[in-house]
Structures are given as C-alpha cells and as structure tokens.
Amino acid sequence: LSQDMRVVSAAPPFAQVGSALSTGGRPAAIAASGGRVYVTNITPTRMRVFESTPPFAQVGADVNTGNNPQGVAVADGRVYVTNTNSNTMRVFDAAPPFAQVGADVPTGLSPYGVTVAGGYVYVANMNSNAVQVFDAAPPFAQVGSDVPTGGSPRRVAVANGRVYVTSFLSDSMRVFNTQVGTSGYVFSGAPGLSIGSTTPPGAGGLSVTGPGV
C-alpha cells in the first residue's frame, strides 16, 4: 500500500503533477473545495488537509476524526466526515484550525458515503440499508425518517433534484427524487433502479415526508 495522494492534470494526457504526497495510513476518502483538499485516513483515524495547488503543502496539523472515517464532503465552510465504526458524523470548520462544530451527530449503522446539497447532508448507512438526511447547519438535525435503500448502500450523490445511491450487495443503483415544499421534505422515487435500466426515476416507489423547513 502506497498510502499517498497523487495529483494529475485534468486534461489529456493526464500527466502527474509533482511528486506523490504522504497522506497518512490507509487514505479512504477525499474531497476538494475552496483551494484545499481534504483526505481522511483510517490508521490513524485522522483527516489531513492540503493546499490544492503545487507544491500541495499540508495545511495545519492532522485532525482527529471518529473511528474508520470512510466519507468526507465539504460545503459552505464546513467539512462533514462519516465515521463508519463509530456510527457518527463529525463536522468541522473548513478553515484552520479545523475545529469541530458541535457534538458528534448520531447516524445509522456503519455510515459510509456522504454528500451535501441544497442545505442538506445525505448519509448512506451501510448496515442500516438506508439513507439519512440532515440539516447542513447546526445542530444538524435529522430531516424526516430513514429512507430504505436495501443492498448495503455505500455511496450517495445528489444532482438536479435527484439522489443517487449505489447498493454494494445488490449490484444496483437506486434513484430518488427530492423536493422541499410548504408541507415538508419529501424523498421519493423508484424502490430499485438497476444500473443500465431505462426505468425512469420516480416511477412509483416510496415517499417519506418530514417536518417542514
């Protein structure tokens, strides 16, 4: 295991930029925002931050996370880290000294992937077979009920009003629609949309409504 980060040009021929960078033990997840790159490491359980331009210097000291930080997302001046073995999400300021914001946020079992969009944080809980949605601002309250996904969800992405969840054990991707209205937060969509399927998202399925926002 090389335990490093390599930077390549985003255009062909995708040449490496500079040397490999030491990340810490077993780097698991990465996110970039605001001129910085955030890397979580499993051993030890730390987050290491780098400048996003050469020579990609480390910014500040390593930051303590929870146990087995498998996911990281950055938005609106905060960093969200999912700790798979702690069943928590930990939130930090995105600027040095990367102070923790509030207390650890309880999640479902084995939170893995995390993403932030539209003022909400979406967490895929691997062993709960569900996605949770939280407010992106303190106190990071959960919005609505857990949304069943099945199949050990690992990663989650949000774009154009839809949530995309990969289910590791079912070899599939599930797609949900999202909507925030006067009646509350609605998370709905097809119960299972396999990768490669032409079934349109939102064709039947579940609907979970939470408190108004």
Tab-separated table of C-alpha atoms in Angstrom:
chain	number	residue	atom	x	y	z
A	1	LEU	CA	0.000	0.000	0.000
A	2	SER	CA	1.440	3.335	-1.053
A	3	GLN	CA	-0.549	5.483	1.416
A	4	ASP	CA	-0.216	8.594	-0.692
A	5	MET	CA	-2.111	11.044	-2.899
A	6	ARG	CA	-1.139	11.722	-6.494
A	7	VAL	CA	-2.293	14.714	-8.495
A	8	VAL	CA	-2.714	14.532	-12.267
A	9	SER	CA	-3.733	17.062	-14.864
A	10	ALA	CA	-7.470	17.041	-15.594
A	11	ALA	CA	-6.827	17.115	-19.353
A	12	PRO	CA	-5.089	14.585	-21.618
A	13	PRO	CA	-2.500	13.142	-21.352
A	14	PHE	CA	-3.351	13.324	-17.612
A	15	ALA	CA	0.245	13.834	-16.562
A	16	GLN	CA	1.158	13.625	-12.887
A	17	VAL	CA	1.730	16.994	-11.246
A	18	GLY	CA	4.620	16.923	-8.787
A	19	SER	CA	5.503	14.041	-6.516
A	20	ALA	CA	3.279	11.660	-4.581
A	21	LEU	CA	2.135	13.171	-1.286
A	22	SER	CA	2.116	11.332	2.038
A	23	THR	CA	-1.432	11.196	3.338
A	24	GLY	CA	-1.225	9.068	6.450
A	25	GLY	CA	-2.276	5.454	6.872
A	26	ARG	CA	-4.829	3.942	4.504
A	27	PRO	CA	-6.414	7.041	2.934
A	28	ALA	CA	-10.116	6.315	2.455
A	29	ALA	CA	-11.960	9.380	1.148
A	30	ILE	CA	-11.170	12.704	-0.491
A	31	ALA	CA	-12.932	15.994	-1.202
A	32	ALA	CA	-11.727	19.299	-2.617
A	33	SER	CA	-13.174	22.764	-2.071
A	34	GLY	CA	-12.064	26.360	-1.618
A	35	GLY	CA	-8.457	25.791	-2.596
A	36	ARG	CA	-7.944	22.851	-0.224
A	37	VAL	CA	-8.013	19.052	-0.450
A	38	TYR	CA	-9.362	17.021	2.491
A	39	VAL	CA	-8.239	13.399	2.924
A	40	THR	CA	-9.471	11.003	5.606
A	41	ASN	CA	-7.177	8.228	6.839
A	42	ILE	CA	-8.202	5.006	8.572
A	43	THR	CA	-4.969	4.343	10.509
A	44	PRO	CA	-4.641	6.511	12.422
A	45	THR	CA	-8.165	7.945	12.325
A	46	ARG	CA	-7.291	11.391	11.080
A	47	MET	CA	-8.085	13.941	8.398
A	48	ARG	CA	-5.201	15.617	6.593
A	49	VAL	CA	-5.662	18.836	4.624
A	50	PHE	CA	-3.545	20.042	1.702
A	51	GLU	CA	-3.377	23.120	-0.493
A	52	SER	CA	-4.875	22.331	-3.904
A	53	THR	CA	-2.037	23.955	-5.854
A	54	PRO	CA	1.635	22.910	-6.116
A	55	PRO	CA	3.532	22.032	-4.029
A	56	PHE	CA	0.330	20.814	-2.280
A	57	ALA	CA	1.612	21.669	1.191
A	58	GLN	CA	-0.172	20.280	4.231
A	59	VAL	CA	-2.356	22.849	5.994
A	60	GLY	CA	-2.140	22.672	9.772
A	61	ALA	CA	-1.906	19.521	11.836
A	62	ASP	CA	-3.810	16.263	11.310
A	63	VAL	CA	-7.374	16.444	12.620
A	64	ASN	CA	-8.902	13.750	14.843
A	65	THR	CA	-11.981	12.097	13.402
A	66	GLY	CA	-14.102	9.223	14.630
A	67	ASN	CA	-13.289	5.569	14.037
A	68	ASN	CA	-12.839	4.483	10.394
A	69	PRO	CA	-13.676	7.744	8.538
A	70	GLN	CA	-14.886	6.435	5.170
A	71	GLY	CA	-16.630	9.528	3.836
A	72	VAL	CA	-15.900	13.250	3.567
A	73	ALA	CA	-17.773	16.141	1.956
A	74	VAL	CA	-17.182	19.898	2.013
A	75	ALA	CA	-19.754	22.661	1.590
A	76	ASP	CA	-20.386	26.214	2.796
A	77	GLY	CA	-17.347	26.390	5.041
A	78	ARG	CA	-17.845	23.037	6.766
A	79	VAL	CA	-16.382	19.554	6.414
A	80	TYR	CA	-18.606	16.532	7.064
A	81	VAL	CA	-16.919	13.221	7.944
A	82	THR	CA	-18.743	9.906	8.351
A	83	ASN	CA	-17.183	7.523	10.881
A	84	THR	CA	-18.163	4.002	9.907
A	85	ASN	CA	-17.173	2.203	13.107
A	86	SER	CA	-18.386	4.991	15.423
A	87	ASN	CA	-21.844	5.320	13.828
A	88	THR	CA	-21.427	9.077	13.804
A	89	MET	CA	-20.902	12.078	11.573
A	90	ARG	CA	-18.413	14.689	12.733
A	91	VAL	CA	-18.473	18.248	11.370
A	92	PHE	CA	-15.512	20.647	11.225
A	93	ASP	CA	-14.780	24.177	10.119
A	94	ALA	CA	-13.246	24.057	6.644
A	95	ALA	CA	-10.529	26.564	7.625
A	96	PRO	CA	-7.634	26.128	10.060
A	97	PRO	CA	-7.512	25.005	12.800
A	98	PHE	CA	-10.421	22.857	11.538
A	99	ALA	CA	-12.282	22.997	14.833
A	100	GLN	CA	-15.155	20.590	15.406
A	101	VAL	CA	-18.592	22.188	15.085
A	102	GLY	CA	-20.939	20.916	17.766
A	103	ALA	CA	-21.102	17.365	19.087
A	104	ASP	CA	-20.832	14.163	17.077
A	105	VAL	CA	-24.066	13.509	15.163
A	106	PRO	CA	-25.540	10.001	15.616
A	107	THR	CA	-26.209	8.174	12.356
A	108	GLY	CA	-27.469	4.746	11.417
A	109	LEU	CA	-25.246	1.678	11.378
A	110	SER	CA	-21.926	1.997	9.549
A	111	PRO	CA	-22.247	5.378	7.806
A	112	TYR	CA	-20.158	5.344	4.654
A	113	GLY	CA	-20.765	7.810	1.846
A	114	VAL	CA	-21.758	11.431	2.442
A	115	THR	CA	-22.637	14.377	0.243
A	116	VAL	CA	-24.054	17.875	0.752
A	117	ALA	CA	-26.551	19.662	-1.498
A	118	GLY	CA	-29.196	22.328	-1.111
A	119	GLY	CA	-28.640	22.808	2.599
A	120	TYR	CA	-28.919	19.103	3.424
A	121	VAL	CA	-26.421	16.347	4.224
A	122	TYR	CA	-27.112	12.892	2.808
A	123	VAL	CA	-25.527	9.897	4.579
A	124	ALA	CA	-25.563	6.317	3.282
A	125	ASN	CA	-25.672	3.868	6.197
A	126	MET	CA	-24.172	0.598	5.008
A	127	ASN	CA	-25.534	-1.749	7.662
A	128	SER	CA	-28.864	0.023	8.154
A	129	ASN	CA	-29.646	-0.290	4.436
A	130	ALA	CA	-30.900	3.283	4.461
A	131	VAL	CA	-30.060	6.902	3.727
A	132	GLN	CA	-30.450	9.615	6.336
A	133	VAL	CA	-30.874	13.318	5.614
A	134	PHE	CA	-29.687	16.039	7.995
A	135	ASP	CA	-29.767	19.811	8.052
A	136	ALA	CA	-26.376	21.097	6.942
A	137	ALA	CA	-26.338	23.730	9.709
A	138	PRO	CA	-26.097	23.234	13.486
A	139	PRO	CA	-27.475	21.341	15.312
A	140	PHE	CA	-27.507	19.091	12.198
A	141	ALA	CA	-30.935	17.668	12.991
A	142	GLN	CA	-32.231	14.718	11.006
A	143	VAL	CA	-34.912	15.649	8.476
A	144	GLY	CA	-37.676	13.090	8.121
A	145	SER	CA	-37.303	9.358	8.581
A	146	ASP	CA	-34.620	6.996	7.336
A	147	VAL	CA	-35.115	6.148	3.653
A	148	PRO	CA	-34.782	2.416	2.869
A	149	THR	CA	-32.369	1.605	0.054
A	150	GLY	CA	-31.500	-2.058	0.557
A	151	GLY	CA	-28.342	-3.741	-0.556
A	152	SER	CA	-25.754	-2.127	1.753
A	153	PRO	CA	-25.564	1.436	0.366
A	154	ARG	CA	-22.001	2.695	0.051
A	155	ARG	CA	-22.034	5.982	-1.847
A	156	VAL	CA	-24.536	8.770	-2.413
A	157	ALA	CA	-24.644	11.710	-4.828
A	158	VAL	CA	-27.154	14.493	-5.434
A	159	ALA	CA	-27.791	16.433	-8.647
A	160	ASN	CA	-30.725	18.112	-10.369
A	161	GLY	CA	-33.209	17.239	-7.658
A	162	ARG	CA	-32.326	13.544	-7.546
A	163	VAL	CA	-30.435	11.366	-5.100
A	164	TYR	CA	-28.312	8.520	-6.494
A	165	VAL	CA	-27.383	5.662	-4.158
A	166	THR	CA	-25.138	2.699	-5.004
A	167	SER	CA	-26.075	-0.558	-3.289
A	168	PHE	CA	-22.997	-2.729	-2.862
A	169	LEU	CA	-24.653	-6.094	-2.215
A	170	SER	CA	-27.427	-5.784	-4.800
A	171	ASP	CA	-25.196	-4.602	-7.680
A	172	SER	CA	-27.547	-1.732	-8.355
A	173	MET	CA	-28.063	1.993	-8.183
A	174	ARG	CA	-31.263	3.452	-6.776
A	175	VAL	CA	-32.535	6.856	-7.784
A	176	PHE	CA	-34.850	9.048	-5.719
A	177	ASN	CA	-36.481	12.409	-6.296
A	178	THR	CA	-36.212	15.149	-3.686
A	179	GLN	CA	-38.462	18.089	-3.041
A	180	VAL	CA	-38.818	20.656	-0.285
A	181	GLY	CA	-42.190	22.352	-0.101
A	182	THR	CA	-44.530	24.009	2.337
A	183	SER	CA	-45.701	20.619	3.578
A	184	GLY	CA	-42.209	19.455	4.379
A	185	TYR	CA	-39.307	17.490	2.972
A	186	VAL	CA	-40.236	14.737	0.505
A	187	PHE	CA	-37.863	11.942	-0.535
A	188	SER	CA	-39.424	9.666	-3.130
A	189	GLY	CA	-38.591	7.507	-6.091
A	190	ALA	CA	-38.316	4.058	-7.578
A	191	PRO	CA	-37.650	1.372	-4.967
A	192	GLY	CA	-34.832	-0.062	-7.092
A	193	LEU	CA	-33.299	1.242	-10.308
A	194	SER	CA	-30.608	-1.114	-11.570
A	195	ILE	CA	-27.555	0.311	-13.295
A	196	GLY	CA	-28.271	0.362	-17.007
A	197	SER	CA	-32.029	0.185	-16.570
A	198	THR	CA	-34.180	2.532	-18.634
A	199	THR	CA	-36.861	2.678	-15.965
A	200	PRO	CA	-37.420	6.386	-15.227
A	201	PRO	CA	-36.751	7.505	-11.652
A	202	GLY	CA	-39.834	8.392	-9.692
A	203	ALA	CA	-41.987	5.708	-11.288
A	204	GLY	CA	-43.735	4.524	-8.153
A	205	GLY	CA	-41.855	3.613	-5.030
A	206	LEU	CA	-41.650	5.103	-1.589
A	207	SER	CA	-42.401	8.511	-0.145
A	208	VAL	CA	-41.155	9.814	3.180
A	209	THR	CA	-42.264	13.205	4.433
A	210	GLY	CA	-40.528	15.000	7.251
A	211	PRO	CA	-41.122	18.203	9.183
A	212	GLY	CA	-41.466	21.458	7.303
A	213	VAL	CA	-38.334	23.507	6.710
